[in-house]
Amino acid sequence: MNTKKVLEEAKELDKKYNIFITINENFDGKFPLAVKDNICTKDILTTAGSKILHNYYPVFDATAIEKLKKRGAGIIGKTVMDEFGFGTFSTNCAYKIPKNPHDPKRCCGGSSGGSAAYIAASKYAEFAIGQSTGGSITCPAAFCGVVGLTPTYGLVSRYGLIDYANSLDKIGVLAKSVEKASSCLQMIIGHDSKDSTSVKKKQGIQKKKITIGIPKEYFANVDKRIVVQVMKYVKKLEKDGFKVKKISLPHTKYAVPAYYIIALSEASTNLAKFCGLRYGLSYSSEEKGFNEYFSEVRTAGFGEEAKRRIILGTYVRMAGYRDQYYLKALKVRTLIIRDFKEAFKKVDVLIAPSMPMIAPKFSEIEKLTSLQQYTSDILTVAPNLAGIPQLSIPCGFVDKMPIGMQILGDYFREDDIIAVGKQVEKYG
Ligand code: GLN
């Protein structure tokens, strides 16, 4: 690997598409690895896309990064993302906004937008590290035309990941192909005693005949051209011997509100530690009370969306509203998990569009309200609430923009979704 060329390319692509918050001038290794900026990398600036961490240099590597370094990875840079992962389009960014390599007037998808754009545009990188809470790997993978693999919750250690919502966060992969995504996943899985939610389980063993389920709720309110394209691929799979069944996930319509209540509740508590004392932005605190100092640092350090989410998240778990919102959302989560459990009694994998639209233009995103942005996550939040594995694969183009189909599997059945994904890839 010619490290000079890799570094030059990264700089060039960054100029064109705003991919990196930090490019590692000391890059060295067998292969280049771009890492989402909310994952700790020893001695390399790690901001989680926020001004509040503008000067945070971790003294350690996240477990996933440590594992990849052992396999020869050199960190090429830290990629642009929505602040703390708060977004669907990578437009809630404190530093710069990444542009889609297929059309720079359009977004990359969020929140792992920089990692997806790098994989879409780089000649040298085969995979990059992303992270998802409610769809942040699937969405940018679909919008940028790359493969996105979000593993089962707990399969990859979260140690060293700057939390958005602990019960949902997963580290995963953006890659040029299913094979590359799967080989990167193999390098990062494994039990880690430093993460109490990390599991000992291995992935399953591939079955011979895989039955595919088509959940009808995932095709409503989707750009019709995307539906047609995804179904074309499903027909091809059927012709090649996969059994296809229509099924229903009846609680899908409650997934967005439940997700945002749970994710924001957790986010608002997680962000409390950014108070200008231990990490990141800090001022002289002389003669100031804690509340005054804390407010000053947070007013300057957090962006608009982070502030909105702190307020919403705090509100829904306040005494008096807890039962009405937070506890109710947890019950809905259980119903959504049950939907998937029922489905996986009948079929092995589910196939649906990854996103309901093609990558929107920046001029279109500006016109969307926060609520409209949140509802764009309708196809990705339920699988994340359940913690099941997801694979997003490019499946053609609409309006010259790539689109993705997502293959969802049962817990620890990454092998099933990978097997179907490899078949889909053969169709080109
Ligand atoms: N768009 C979702 C949100 O804003 C998901 C983001 C993510 O997975 N980090 O919460």
Coordinates of C-alpha atoms and ligand atoms in Angstrom, one line a residue:
M1 CA 0.0 0.0 0.0
N2 CA 1.4 3.4 -1.1
T3 CA 0.7 5.4 2.0
K4 CA 1.5 8.7 0.3
K5 CA -1.1 8.1 -2.4
V6 CA -3.7 7.1 0.1
L7 CA -3.1 10.3 2.0
E8 CA -3.2 12.4 -1.1
E9 CA -6.4 10.8 -2.2
A10 CA -8.0 11.4 1.2
K11 CA -7.1 15.1 1.0
E12 CA -8.4 15.4 -2.5
L13 CA -11.7 13.7 -1.7
D14 CA -12.1 15.8 1.4
K15 CA -11.7 18.9 -0.6
K16 CA -14.4 17.7 -3.0
Y17 CA -16.9 16.2 -0.6
N18 CA -16.1 17.3 3.0
I19 CA -15.4 13.8 4.2
F20 CA -13.1 14.2 7.2
I21 CA -13.0 16.2 10.4
T22 CA -9.4 15.0 10.9
I23 CA -7.0 13.5 8.3
N24 CA -4.2 11.6 9.9
E25 CA -1.0 12.9 8.5
N26 CA 0.9 10.1 10.2
F27 CA -1.2 7.5 8.4
D28 CA 0.6 4.2 8.1
G29 CA -0.6 0.6 7.9
K30 CA -1.5 -2.3 5.6
F31 CA -4.8 -0.8 4.7
P32 CA -6.6 2.6 5.2
L33 CA -9.4 2.8 7.8
A34 CA -11.7 5.7 8.1
V35 CA -13.5 5.9 11.4
K36 CA -16.6 7.7 12.4
D37 CA -15.7 10.5 14.7
N38 CA -17.7 9.3 17.7
I39 CA -15.3 6.3 18.1
C40 CA -12.2 6.9 20.2
T41 CA -8.8 6.7 18.5
K42 CA -5.7 7.0 20.6
D43 CA -4.0 10.4 20.2
I44 CA -6.2 11.3 17.3
L45 CA -8.8 14.1 17.7
T46 CA -12.3 12.6 18.4
T47 CA -15.1 15.1 18.5
A48 CA -18.3 13.1 17.9
G49 CA -19.0 15.8 15.4
S50 CA -19.4 18.4 18.2
K51 CA -17.8 21.6 19.1
I52 CA -18.0 20.7 22.7
L53 CA -15.3 18.0 22.1
H54 CA -13.2 20.2 19.8
N55 CA -10.0 19.4 21.7
Y56 CA -10.6 15.8 22.9
Y57 CA -7.6 13.5 22.2
P58 CA -8.5 10.1 23.7
V59 CA -5.7 8.2 25.5
F60 CA -7.0 4.9 24.3
D61 CA -8.5 3.1 21.3
A62 CA -12.0 1.8 21.2
T63 CA -12.0 -2.0 21.3
A64 CA -13.1 -2.3 17.7
I65 CA -10.3 0.0 16.6
E66 CA -7.7 -1.9 18.7
K67 CA -8.8 -5.1 17.0
L68 CA -8.5 -3.6 13.5
K69 CA -5.1 -2.1 14.2
K70 CA -3.9 -5.6 15.2
R71 CA -4.9 -6.7 11.7
G72 CA -2.9 -4.0 10.1
A73 CA -5.3 -1.1 9.8
G74 CA -3.9 2.4 9.7
I75 CA -6.3 5.2 10.6
I76 CA -6.6 7.5 7.6
G77 CA -9.0 9.9 9.3
K78 CA -12.0 10.6 11.3
T79 CA -15.2 11.1 9.3
V80 CA -17.8 13.8 9.3
M81 CA -21.0 13.0 11.1
D82 CA -24.2 14.6 12.6
E83 CA -23.3 15.9 16.0
F84 CA -23.4 12.9 18.4
G85 CA -25.2 11.0 15.7
F86 CA -28.3 13.3 15.8
G87 CA -29.6 13.2 12.3
T88 CA -30.6 11.5 9.1
F89 CA -28.9 13.5 6.5
S90 CA -25.5 14.5 7.9
T91 CA -26.6 18.1 7.9
N92 CA -26.5 18.6 11.7
C93 CA -22.7 18.8 11.6
A94 CA -20.7 21.3 13.7
Y95 CA -17.7 21.3 11.3
K96 CA -18.7 20.7 7.7
I97 CA -21.4 19.0 5.8
P98 CA -20.4 16.1 3.5
K99 CA -21.6 16.0 -0.1
N100 CA -22.8 13.0 -1.9
P101 CA -20.2 11.7 -4.4
H102 CA -23.0 10.8 -6.8
D103 CA -24.3 14.4 -6.8
P104 CA -22.7 17.0 -4.6
K105 CA -26.0 18.9 -4.4
R106 CA -27.4 16.1 -2.4
C107 CA -26.7 14.8 1.1
C108 CA -24.8 11.7 2.0
G109 CA -27.4 10.5 4.6
G110 CA -26.7 10.4 8.3
S111 CA -25.3 10.1 10.6
S112 CA -22.3 8.1 9.3
G113 CA -22.2 10.3 6.2
G114 CA -18.5 10.8 5.9
S115 CA -17.6 7.1 6.2
A116 CA -20.1 6.2 3.5
A117 CA -18.9 9.0 1.2
Y118 CA -15.3 7.9 1.6
I119 CA -16.1 4.3 0.7
A120 CA -18.2 5.5 -2.3
A121 CA -15.4 7.7 -3.6
S122 CA -12.1 6.1 -2.6
K123 CA -10.0 3.8 -4.8
Y124 CA -8.0 2.4 -1.9
A125 CA -10.4 1.9 1.0
E126 CA -12.5 -1.3 1.0
F127 CA -14.4 -0.7 4.3
A128 CA -14.8 2.0 6.9
I129 CA -16.2 2.1 10.4
G130 CA -19.6 3.6 11.1
Q131 CA -22.1 3.5 13.9
S132 CA -25.9 3.3 14.2
T133 CA -28.5 4.1 16.8
G134 CA -31.6 4.2 14.5
G135 CA -30.3 3.7 11.0
S136 CA -27.1 5.7 10.7
I137 CA -25.4 2.9 8.7
T138 CA -28.2 1.8 6.5
C139 CA -29.3 5.3 5.5
P140 CA -25.9 6.7 4.3
A141 CA -25.1 3.3 2.7
A142 CA -28.3 3.5 0.6
F143 CA -27.8 7.2 -0.3
C144 CA -24.1 6.8 -1.3
G145 CA -24.5 3.4 -3.0
V146 CA -22.4 1.3 -0.7
V147 CA -22.9 -1.8 1.5
G148 CA -23.9 -1.1 5.1
L149 CA -23.7 -3.8 7.8
T150 CA -25.2 -3.1 11.2
P151 CA -24.7 -6.1 13.5
T152 CA -26.9 -7.6 16.2
Y153 CA -26.8 -5.4 19.3
G154 CA -24.0 -6.5 21.6
L155 CA -22.0 -8.4 18.9
V156 CA -19.4 -5.7 18.6
S157 CA -18.1 -4.0 21.8
R158 CA -19.2 -0.4 22.4
Y159 CA -16.2 0.3 24.5
G160 CA -14.7 3.5 23.3
L161 CA -17.9 4.6 21.5
I162 CA -19.2 8.0 22.6
D163 CA -22.7 7.1 23.5
Y164 CA -25.8 8.5 21.8
A165 CA -28.3 6.0 23.3
N166 CA -26.7 3.0 25.0
S167 CA -29.6 0.6 24.5
L168 CA -29.5 1.1 20.8
D169 CA -26.0 2.0 19.7
K170 CA -24.0 -0.4 17.5
I171 CA -20.6 -0.1 15.8
G172 CA -20.8 -1.4 12.2
V173 CA -19.3 -1.3 8.8
L174 CA -19.7 0.6 5.5
A175 CA -18.0 -1.3 2.6
K176 CA -17.5 -1.7 -1.1
S177 CA -19.0 -5.2 -1.1
V178 CA -20.8 -7.7 1.1
E179 CA -17.7 -9.8 1.3
K180 CA -15.6 -6.9 2.5
A181 CA -18.3 -5.9 5.0
S182 CA -18.4 -9.4 6.3
S183 CA -14.6 -9.7 6.6
C184 CA -14.4 -6.4 8.5
L185 CA -17.2 -7.6 10.9
Q186 CA -15.2 -10.8 11.6
M187 CA -12.3 -8.6 12.7
I188 CA -14.3 -6.6 15.2
I189 CA -16.7 -9.0 16.9
G190 CA -16.0 -10.8 20.2
H191 CA -16.8 -10.6 23.8
D192 CA -15.3 -7.6 25.7
S193 CA -15.3 -7.5 29.5
K194 CA -15.1 -3.7 29.2
D195 CA -18.6 -3.5 27.8
S196 CA -21.3 -5.1 30.0
T197 CA -23.7 -5.5 27.0
S198 CA -21.1 -7.3 24.9
V199 CA -22.2 -10.9 24.2
K200 CA -20.3 -14.1 24.0
K201 CA -22.5 -15.5 21.3
K202 CA -21.1 -16.3 17.9
Q203 CA -23.0 -15.7 14.6
G204 CA -25.3 -18.5 13.4
I205 CA -24.5 -21.2 10.9
Q206 CA -26.0 -20.7 7.5
K207 CA -29.1 -22.7 6.7
K208 CA -29.5 -24.3 3.3
K209 CA -32.8 -22.8 2.2
I210 CA -33.6 -19.3 3.2
T211 CA -37.2 -18.0 3.2
I212 CA -37.7 -14.3 2.6
G213 CA -40.4 -12.3 4.2
I214 CA -41.8 -9.1 2.6
P215 CA -43.2 -6.9 5.3
K216 CA -46.1 -4.9 3.8
E217 CA -45.8 -2.0 6.2
Y218 CA -42.3 -1.3 4.8
F219 CA -43.6 -0.6 1.3
A220 CA -46.2 2.0 2.2
N221 CA -45.2 5.7 2.0
V222 CA -42.1 4.8 0.0
D223 CA -41.2 6.4 -3.4
K224 CA -43.0 4.1 -5.8
R225 CA -39.9 3.9 -8.1
I226 CA -37.9 2.5 -5.2
V227 CA -40.6 -0.1 -4.4
V228 CA -40.5 -1.2 -8.1
Q229 CA -36.8 -1.5 -8.0
V230 CA -36.6 -3.5 -4.8
M231 CA -39.4 -5.9 -5.9
K232 CA -37.4 -6.5 -9.2
Y233 CA -34.6 -7.9 -7.1
V234 CA -37.0 -9.9 -4.9
K235 CA -38.4 -11.5 -8.1
K236 CA -34.9 -12.5 -9.1
L237 CA -34.3 -14.1 -5.8
E238 CA -37.5 -16.0 -6.1
K239 CA -36.5 -17.2 -9.6
D240 CA -33.3 -18.4 -8.1
G241 CA -35.0 -20.7 -5.6
F242 CA -35.6 -18.5 -2.5
K243 CA -39.1 -18.9 -1.1
V244 CA -40.9 -15.5 -0.7
K245 CA -43.8 -14.8 1.7
K246 CA -45.8 -11.7 2.4
I247 CA -45.9 -10.9 6.1
S248 CA -46.9 -8.1 8.5
L249 CA -45.1 -6.2 11.2
P250 CA -48.2 -4.5 12.6
H251 CA -46.6 -2.2 15.2
T252 CA -44.3 -0.5 12.6
K253 CA -46.4 2.7 12.7
Y254 CA -45.4 3.3 16.3
A255 CA -41.7 2.9 15.8
V256 CA -40.8 6.5 15.1
P257 CA -42.4 8.0 18.2
A258 CA -41.2 5.2 20.4
Y259 CA -37.7 5.4 19.0
Y260 CA -37.4 9.2 19.4
I261 CA -38.7 9.1 23.0
I262 CA -36.2 6.3 24.0
A263 CA -33.2 7.6 22.1
L264 CA -33.6 11.1 23.3
S265 CA -34.2 10.1 26.9
E266 CA -30.9 8.2 26.8
A267 CA -29.1 11.0 24.8
S268 CA -30.2 13.7 27.3
T269 CA -28.7 11.8 30.2
N270 CA -25.6 10.8 28.2
L271 CA -24.8 14.5 27.3
A272 CA -24.9 15.6 31.0
K273 CA -21.3 14.7 31.3
F274 CA -20.3 17.4 28.8
C275 CA -20.3 20.2 31.3
G276 CA -17.0 21.8 30.7
L277 CA -15.2 20.2 33.6
R278 CA -13.8 16.9 32.4
Y279 CA -13.7 16.9 28.7
G280 CA -13.6 19.3 25.8
L281 CA -14.7 22.9 25.8
S282 CA -14.0 24.7 29.0
Y283 CA -13.7 28.3 30.2
S284 CA -12.3 30.0 33.3
S285 CA -14.9 29.1 35.9
E286 CA -13.7 31.6 38.6
E287 CA -16.5 33.4 40.4
K288 CA -19.2 31.4 38.6
G289 CA -21.7 29.0 40.1
F290 CA -22.0 25.6 38.6
N291 CA -25.3 26.2 36.9
E292 CA -24.1 29.4 35.3
Y293 CA -20.8 27.9 34.1
F294 CA -22.5 24.7 32.9
S295 CA -25.0 26.7 30.9
E296 CA -22.4 28.9 29.4
V297 CA -20.3 26.0 28.1
R298 CA -23.2 24.0 26.8
T299 CA -24.8 27.1 25.1
A300 CA -21.6 27.6 23.1
G301 CA -20.6 23.9 22.7
F302 CA -23.8 22.2 21.5
G303 CA -25.5 22.8 18.2
E304 CA -29.2 23.5 17.7
E305 CA -30.2 19.8 17.2
A306 CA -28.3 18.6 20.3
K307 CA -30.1 21.3 22.3
R308 CA -33.5 20.3 20.9
R309 CA -32.8 16.7 21.8
I310 CA -31.7 17.5 25.4
I311 CA -34.9 19.4 26.0
L312 CA -37.2 16.8 24.4
G313 CA -35.3 13.9 26.2
T314 CA -35.4 15.6 29.5
Y315 CA -39.1 16.5 29.1
V316 CA -40.3 12.9 28.4
R317 CA -38.7 11.5 31.4
M318 CA -39.7 14.2 33.9
A319 CA -41.8 13.2 36.9
G320 CA -45.4 13.4 35.8
Y321 CA -44.6 12.7 32.1
R322 CA -42.5 9.5 32.6
D323 CA -45.5 7.2 32.5
Q324 CA -47.2 9.0 29.7
Y325 CA -44.2 9.0 27.4
Y326 CA -41.0 7.1 28.4
L327 CA -42.6 4.0 30.0
K328 CA -45.2 3.8 27.2
A329 CA -42.4 3.9 24.6
L330 CA -40.7 1.0 26.3
K331 CA -43.9 -1.0 26.1
V332 CA -44.2 -0.2 22.4
R333 CA -40.6 -1.3 22.0
T334 CA -41.5 -4.7 23.4
L335 CA -44.4 -5.0 20.9
I336 CA -42.0 -4.2 18.1
I337 CA -39.6 -6.9 19.3
R338 CA -42.5 -9.3 19.4
D339 CA -43.5 -8.4 15.8
F340 CA -40.0 -9.4 14.6
K341 CA -39.9 -12.6 16.8
E342 CA -43.2 -13.7 15.2
A343 CA -42.0 -12.9 11.8
F344 CA -38.8 -14.9 12.3
K345 CA -40.9 -18.0 13.2
K346 CA -42.2 -17.9 9.6
V347 CA -39.3 -16.6 7.6
D348 CA -35.5 -16.4 7.9
V349 CA -34.9 -12.8 6.6
L350 CA -37.0 -9.8 5.7
I351 CA -36.4 -7.6 2.7
A352 CA -37.5 -4.0 2.4
P353 CA -36.3 -0.7 0.9
S354 CA -33.5 0.9 3.0
M355 CA -34.9 4.4 2.9
P356 CA -38.3 5.7 1.6
M357 CA -36.6 8.3 -0.7
I358 CA -33.4 8.9 -2.7
A359 CA -30.8 11.2 -1.1
P360 CA -32.5 14.6 -0.9
K361 CA -30.9 17.8 -2.1
F362 CA -29.7 20.2 0.5
S363 CA -32.2 22.8 -0.7
E364 CA -35.0 20.2 0.0
I365 CA -33.7 19.3 3.5
E366 CA -33.7 23.0 4.5
K367 CA -37.5 23.0 4.0
L368 CA -38.1 20.0 6.2
T369 CA -39.3 20.5 9.8
S370 CA -37.6 18.4 12.6
L371 CA -40.7 16.2 12.7
Q372 CA -40.5 15.5 8.9
Q373 CA -36.8 14.7 9.3
Y374 CA -37.6 12.2 12.1
T375 CA -40.3 10.5 10.1
S376 CA -37.8 9.8 7.3
D377 CA -36.4 7.1 9.6
I378 CA -39.6 5.0 9.4
L379 CA -37.9 2.0 7.7
T380 CA -34.8 1.9 10.0
V381 CA -35.8 2.6 13.5
A382 CA -37.9 -0.5 14.3
P383 CA -35.0 -3.0 13.4
N384 CA -32.8 -0.9 15.6
L385 CA -35.3 -0.8 18.5
A386 CA -35.3 -4.6 18.3
G387 CA -31.4 -4.8 17.9
I388 CA -31.5 -7.2 15.0
P389 CA -28.8 -7.3 12.3
Q390 CA -29.3 -5.3 9.1
L391 CA -27.5 -5.3 5.7
S392 CA -28.2 -2.5 3.2
I393 CA -27.1 -3.3 -0.4
P394 CA -27.2 -1.1 -3.4
C395 CA -30.0 -2.2 -5.8
G396 CA -30.0 0.0 -8.8
F397 CA -30.7 3.7 -9.4
V398 CA -33.6 6.1 -9.4
D399 CA -33.1 9.5 -10.9
K400 CA -29.4 8.6 -11.4
M401 CA -29.1 8.2 -7.6
P402 CA -28.3 4.9 -5.9
I403 CA -30.9 3.2 -3.8
G404 CA -30.6 0.4 -1.3
M405 CA -32.5 -2.6 -0.1
Q406 CA -32.2 -3.8 3.5
I407 CA -32.1 -7.4 4.5
L408 CA -33.0 -7.9 8.1
G409 CA -32.1 -11.1 10.0
D410 CA -32.9 -12.7 13.4
Y411 CA -30.6 -12.1 16.3
F412 CA -27.0 -13.3 15.6
R413 CA -28.0 -14.5 12.1
E414 CA -25.6 -12.2 10.3
D415 CA -24.8 -15.2 8.1
D416 CA -28.3 -15.4 6.7
I417 CA -28.4 -11.7 5.7
I418 CA -24.9 -12.0 4.3
A419 CA -25.8 -15.1 2.2
V420 CA -28.8 -13.3 0.7
G421 CA -26.7 -10.1 0.2
K422 CA -24.1 -12.0 -1.8
Q423 CA -26.8 -13.4 -4.0
V424 CA -28.3 -9.9 -4.6
E425 CA -24.8 -8.5 -5.4
K426 CA -24.6 -11.1 -8.3
Y427 CA -27.5 -9.3 -10.0
G428 CA -25.4 -6.2 -10.3
Ligands
GLN1 N1 -31.7 9.5 12.3 C1 -31.7 8.8 13.6 C2 -31.6 9.9 14.7 O1 -31.4 11.0 14.4 C3 -30.7 7.8 13.7 C4 -29.3 8.3 13.9 C5 -28.3 7.3 14.3 O2 -28.5 6.1 14.0 N2 -27.3 7.7 14.9 O3 -31.6 9.6 15.8

